[in-house]
Amino acid sequence: MLANIVIAVAVIGLILYRQMRPTPVGGSPKITVILTVIGAVVAVKSLDGTGVGALDLVVLGVSTVVGLAIAVVRGHTVRIYRDPATNTAYGRGTALTAGLWLAGIAAHVGIDLLASADVSGSTLLFYLGSVLLVQNLVVTARARHAGLPLAETDAGKVSANR
C-alpha cells in the first residue's frame, strides 16, 4: 500500500511539473493511451475478486465522468502560444491548471470513498491517464482552432503530449 502511495505521489508530481513547463503541443496521444491502458489493466487485476459490486462500478463511473469533465475545463486553462524560435504551438499550464489537477484528484479519491470496496488507489493510474488524454485532446484542438502549427519531432511524428 505504501509503495502505491509513493508511486501515485511521484506520478502526480511529475504531471504537475510538466504541466507548468512550456511544452510542445502535439496530436499523438501515444503516451497517455499507454498510461490509460496500463492503469485499466492494473485496476481490473487489483479489483478482481475484491467484492466489487454494482454500486462500486457506478461510483467508479461517476468518478471518471467528473474527472473527464474537469479535464475538459482544465484543457481550456492551458496557455497556448506560438514559439517564435520553432514557429510551433506550445502550451503551459497556469496556476488554475495546477489547482484543477489537485481538485480533480481530490474529487476522484473523495468520490471513490463512497464505494464499498477500496477502489481509488487501484484506479488512480487509469484516472490519471484518461484525464490527461482528454486534456491533451482539448489543448491540441484549441491549438488547431487557433491556426497554430503543431510541434513535430525529428522523425516527423507529432511530439509527445504534455
Short mmCIF file of C-alpha atoms in Angstrom, two decimals:
data_model
loop_
_atom_site.label_atom_id
_atom_site.label_comp_id
_atom_site.label_asym_id
_atom_site.label_seq_id
_atom_site.Cartn_x
_atom_site.Cartn_y
_atom_site.Cartn_z
CA MET A 1 0.00 0.00 0.00
CA LEU A 2 2.81 2.44 0.87
CA ALA A 3 4.52 1.70 -2.46
CA ASN A 4 1.29 2.59 -4.32
CA ILE A 5 1.07 5.90 -2.46
CA VAL A 6 4.70 6.74 -3.22
CA ILE A 7 4.23 5.89 -6.91
CA ALA A 8 0.99 7.90 -7.08
CA VAL A 9 2.61 10.95 -5.46
CA ALA A 10 5.59 10.67 -7.82
CA VAL A 11 3.37 10.42 -10.91
CA ILE A 12 1.19 13.33 -9.77
CA GLY A 13 4.29 15.40 -9.03
CA LEU A 14 5.72 14.66 -12.47
CA ILE A 15 2.43 15.57 -14.15
CA LEU A 16 2.18 18.86 -12.24
CA TYR A 17 5.82 19.69 -13.00
CA ARG A 18 5.33 19.03 -16.73
CA GLN A 19 2.07 20.98 -16.78
CA MET A 20 3.82 24.12 -15.58
CA ARG A 21 6.66 23.96 -18.13
CA PRO A 22 6.41 25.16 -21.73
CA THR A 23 5.76 22.03 -23.74
CA PRO A 24 5.21 21.45 -27.46
CA VAL A 25 1.57 20.83 -28.32
CA GLY A 26 1.15 17.72 -30.41
CA GLY A 27 -1.54 15.40 -31.59
CA SER A 28 -0.06 12.00 -30.78
CA PRO A 29 -1.70 10.60 -27.65
CA LYS A 30 0.56 7.51 -27.52
CA ILE A 31 1.99 8.06 -24.02
CA THR A 32 -1.35 8.90 -22.45
CA VAL A 33 -3.07 5.97 -24.17
CA ILE A 34 -0.37 3.62 -22.84
CA LEU A 35 -0.76 5.08 -19.33
CA THR A 36 -4.54 4.66 -19.54
CA VAL A 37 -4.31 1.05 -20.77
CA ILE A 38 -1.77 0.11 -18.09
CA GLY A 39 -3.99 1.78 -15.49
CA ALA A 40 -7.03 -0.14 -16.74
CA VAL A 41 -5.16 -3.46 -16.59
CA VAL A 42 -3.87 -2.71 -13.08
CA ALA A 43 -7.35 -1.68 -11.93
CA VAL A 44 -9.05 -4.77 -13.34
CA LYS A 45 -6.44 -7.10 -11.85
CA SER A 46 -6.45 -5.45 -8.44
CA LEU A 47 -10.25 -5.24 -8.23
CA ASP A 48 -10.79 -8.82 -9.39
CA GLY A 49 -12.12 -10.88 -6.50
CA THR A 50 -12.34 -7.97 -4.07
CA GLY A 51 -16.11 -8.00 -3.89
CA VAL A 52 -16.68 -5.02 -6.16
CA GLY A 53 -20.41 -4.66 -6.63
CA ALA A 54 -22.73 -2.70 -8.89
CA LEU A 55 -22.66 0.35 -6.61
CA ASP A 56 -18.85 0.35 -6.73
CA LEU A 57 -18.93 0.33 -10.54
CA VAL A 58 -21.41 3.23 -10.56
CA VAL A 59 -19.15 5.16 -8.19
CA LEU A 60 -16.16 4.48 -10.46
CA GLY A 61 -18.19 5.63 -13.47
CA VAL A 62 -19.25 8.84 -11.74
CA SER A 63 -15.67 9.49 -10.63
CA THR A 64 -14.42 9.03 -14.19
CA VAL A 65 -17.10 11.28 -15.71
CA VAL A 66 -16.38 14.02 -13.15
CA GLY A 67 -12.65 13.70 -13.85
CA LEU A 68 -13.16 13.90 -17.60
CA ALA A 69 -15.35 17.00 -17.20
CA ILE A 70 -12.66 18.66 -15.08
CA ALA A 71 -10.08 17.68 -17.72
CA VAL A 72 -12.06 19.48 -20.42
CA VAL A 73 -12.20 22.63 -18.28
CA ARG A 74 -8.53 22.23 -17.38
CA GLY A 75 -7.62 22.00 -21.08
CA HIS A 76 -9.04 25.49 -21.52
CA THR A 77 -6.81 26.88 -18.74
CA VAL A 78 -3.57 25.96 -20.50
CA ARG A 79 -1.96 28.99 -22.13
CA ILE A 80 -1.26 28.20 -25.81
CA TYR A 81 1.13 30.29 -27.89
CA ARG A 82 3.36 30.16 -30.94
CA ASP A 83 7.02 29.70 -30.01
CA PRO A 84 8.97 32.16 -32.17
CA ALA A 85 12.11 30.01 -32.21
CA THR A 86 10.37 26.92 -33.61
CA ASN A 87 7.23 28.53 -35.09
CA THR A 88 5.12 25.83 -33.44
CA ALA A 89 2.43 25.63 -30.81
CA TYR A 90 3.49 25.44 -27.18
CA GLY A 91 1.37 25.18 -24.08
CA ARG A 92 1.99 25.98 -20.46
CA GLY A 93 -0.28 25.36 -17.51
CA THR A 94 -1.41 28.18 -15.28
CA ALA A 95 -1.99 28.28 -11.54
CA LEU A 96 -5.62 27.44 -12.32
CA THR A 97 -4.46 24.38 -14.29
CA ALA A 98 -2.50 23.11 -11.28
CA GLY A 99 -5.41 23.86 -8.94
CA LEU A 100 -7.81 21.93 -11.16
CA TRP A 101 -5.40 18.98 -11.21
CA LEU A 102 -5.40 18.88 -7.42
CA ALA A 103 -9.19 19.37 -7.27
CA GLY A 104 -9.71 16.58 -9.81
CA ILE A 105 -7.54 14.13 -7.89
CA ALA A 106 -9.26 15.07 -4.63
CA ALA A 107 -12.65 14.56 -6.30
CA HIS A 108 -11.55 11.15 -7.62
CA VAL A 109 -10.40 9.96 -4.21
CA GLY A 110 -13.39 11.56 -2.44
CA ILE A 111 -16.00 10.07 -4.75
CA ASP A 112 -14.30 6.68 -4.63
CA LEU A 113 -14.57 6.71 -0.82
CA LEU A 114 -18.32 6.19 -1.38
CA ALA A 115 -17.59 2.75 -2.82
CA SER A 116 -17.81 -0.23 -0.53
CA ALA A 117 -14.50 -1.61 -1.81
CA ASP A 118 -11.17 0.22 -1.73
CA VAL A 119 -11.11 1.27 -5.37
CA SER A 120 -9.48 4.71 -5.52
CA GLY A 121 -5.89 3.51 -5.11
CA SER A 122 -6.24 0.80 -7.73
CA THR A 123 -7.91 3.08 -10.27
CA LEU A 124 -5.74 6.19 -9.87
CA LEU A 125 -3.36 5.33 -12.73
CA PHE A 126 -6.30 4.76 -15.10
CA TYR A 127 -7.84 8.02 -13.90
CA LEU A 128 -4.62 9.99 -14.46
CA GLY A 129 -4.11 8.55 -17.94
CA SER A 130 -7.67 9.13 -19.12
CA VAL A 131 -7.95 12.70 -17.83
CA LEU A 132 -4.51 13.58 -19.22
CA LEU A 133 -5.58 12.16 -22.59
CA VAL A 134 -8.74 14.29 -22.62
CA GLN A 135 -6.87 17.41 -21.55
CA ASN A 136 -4.30 16.87 -24.30
CA LEU A 137 -7.04 16.45 -26.90
CA VAL A 138 -8.63 19.74 -25.78
CA VAL A 139 -5.29 21.61 -25.87
CA THR A 140 -4.46 20.18 -29.30
CA ALA A 141 -7.91 21.10 -30.64
CA ARG A 142 -7.51 24.64 -29.29
CA ALA A 143 -4.11 24.99 -30.98
CA ARG A 144 -5.51 23.73 -34.28
CA HIS A 145 -8.53 26.05 -33.99
CA ALA A 146 -6.15 28.99 -33.41
CA GLY A 147 -4.26 28.03 -36.57
CA LEU A 148 -1.06 27.23 -34.71
CA PRO A 149 1.20 24.59 -36.27
CA LEU A 150 1.68 21.53 -34.08
CA ALA A 151 5.18 20.63 -32.96
CA GLU A 152 6.90 17.73 -34.67
CA THR A 153 9.86 15.59 -33.70
CA ASP A 154 12.90 14.99 -35.92
CA ALA A 155 11.25 11.79 -37.16
CA GLY A 156 8.30 13.82 -38.49
CA LYS A 157 5.91 12.50 -35.89
CA VAL A 158 3.90 14.74 -33.65
CA SER A 159 5.71 15.34 -30.38
CA ALA A 160 4.85 13.63 -27.10
CA ASN A 161 1.92 15.08 -25.25
CA ARG A 162 2.19 17.16 -22.14
#
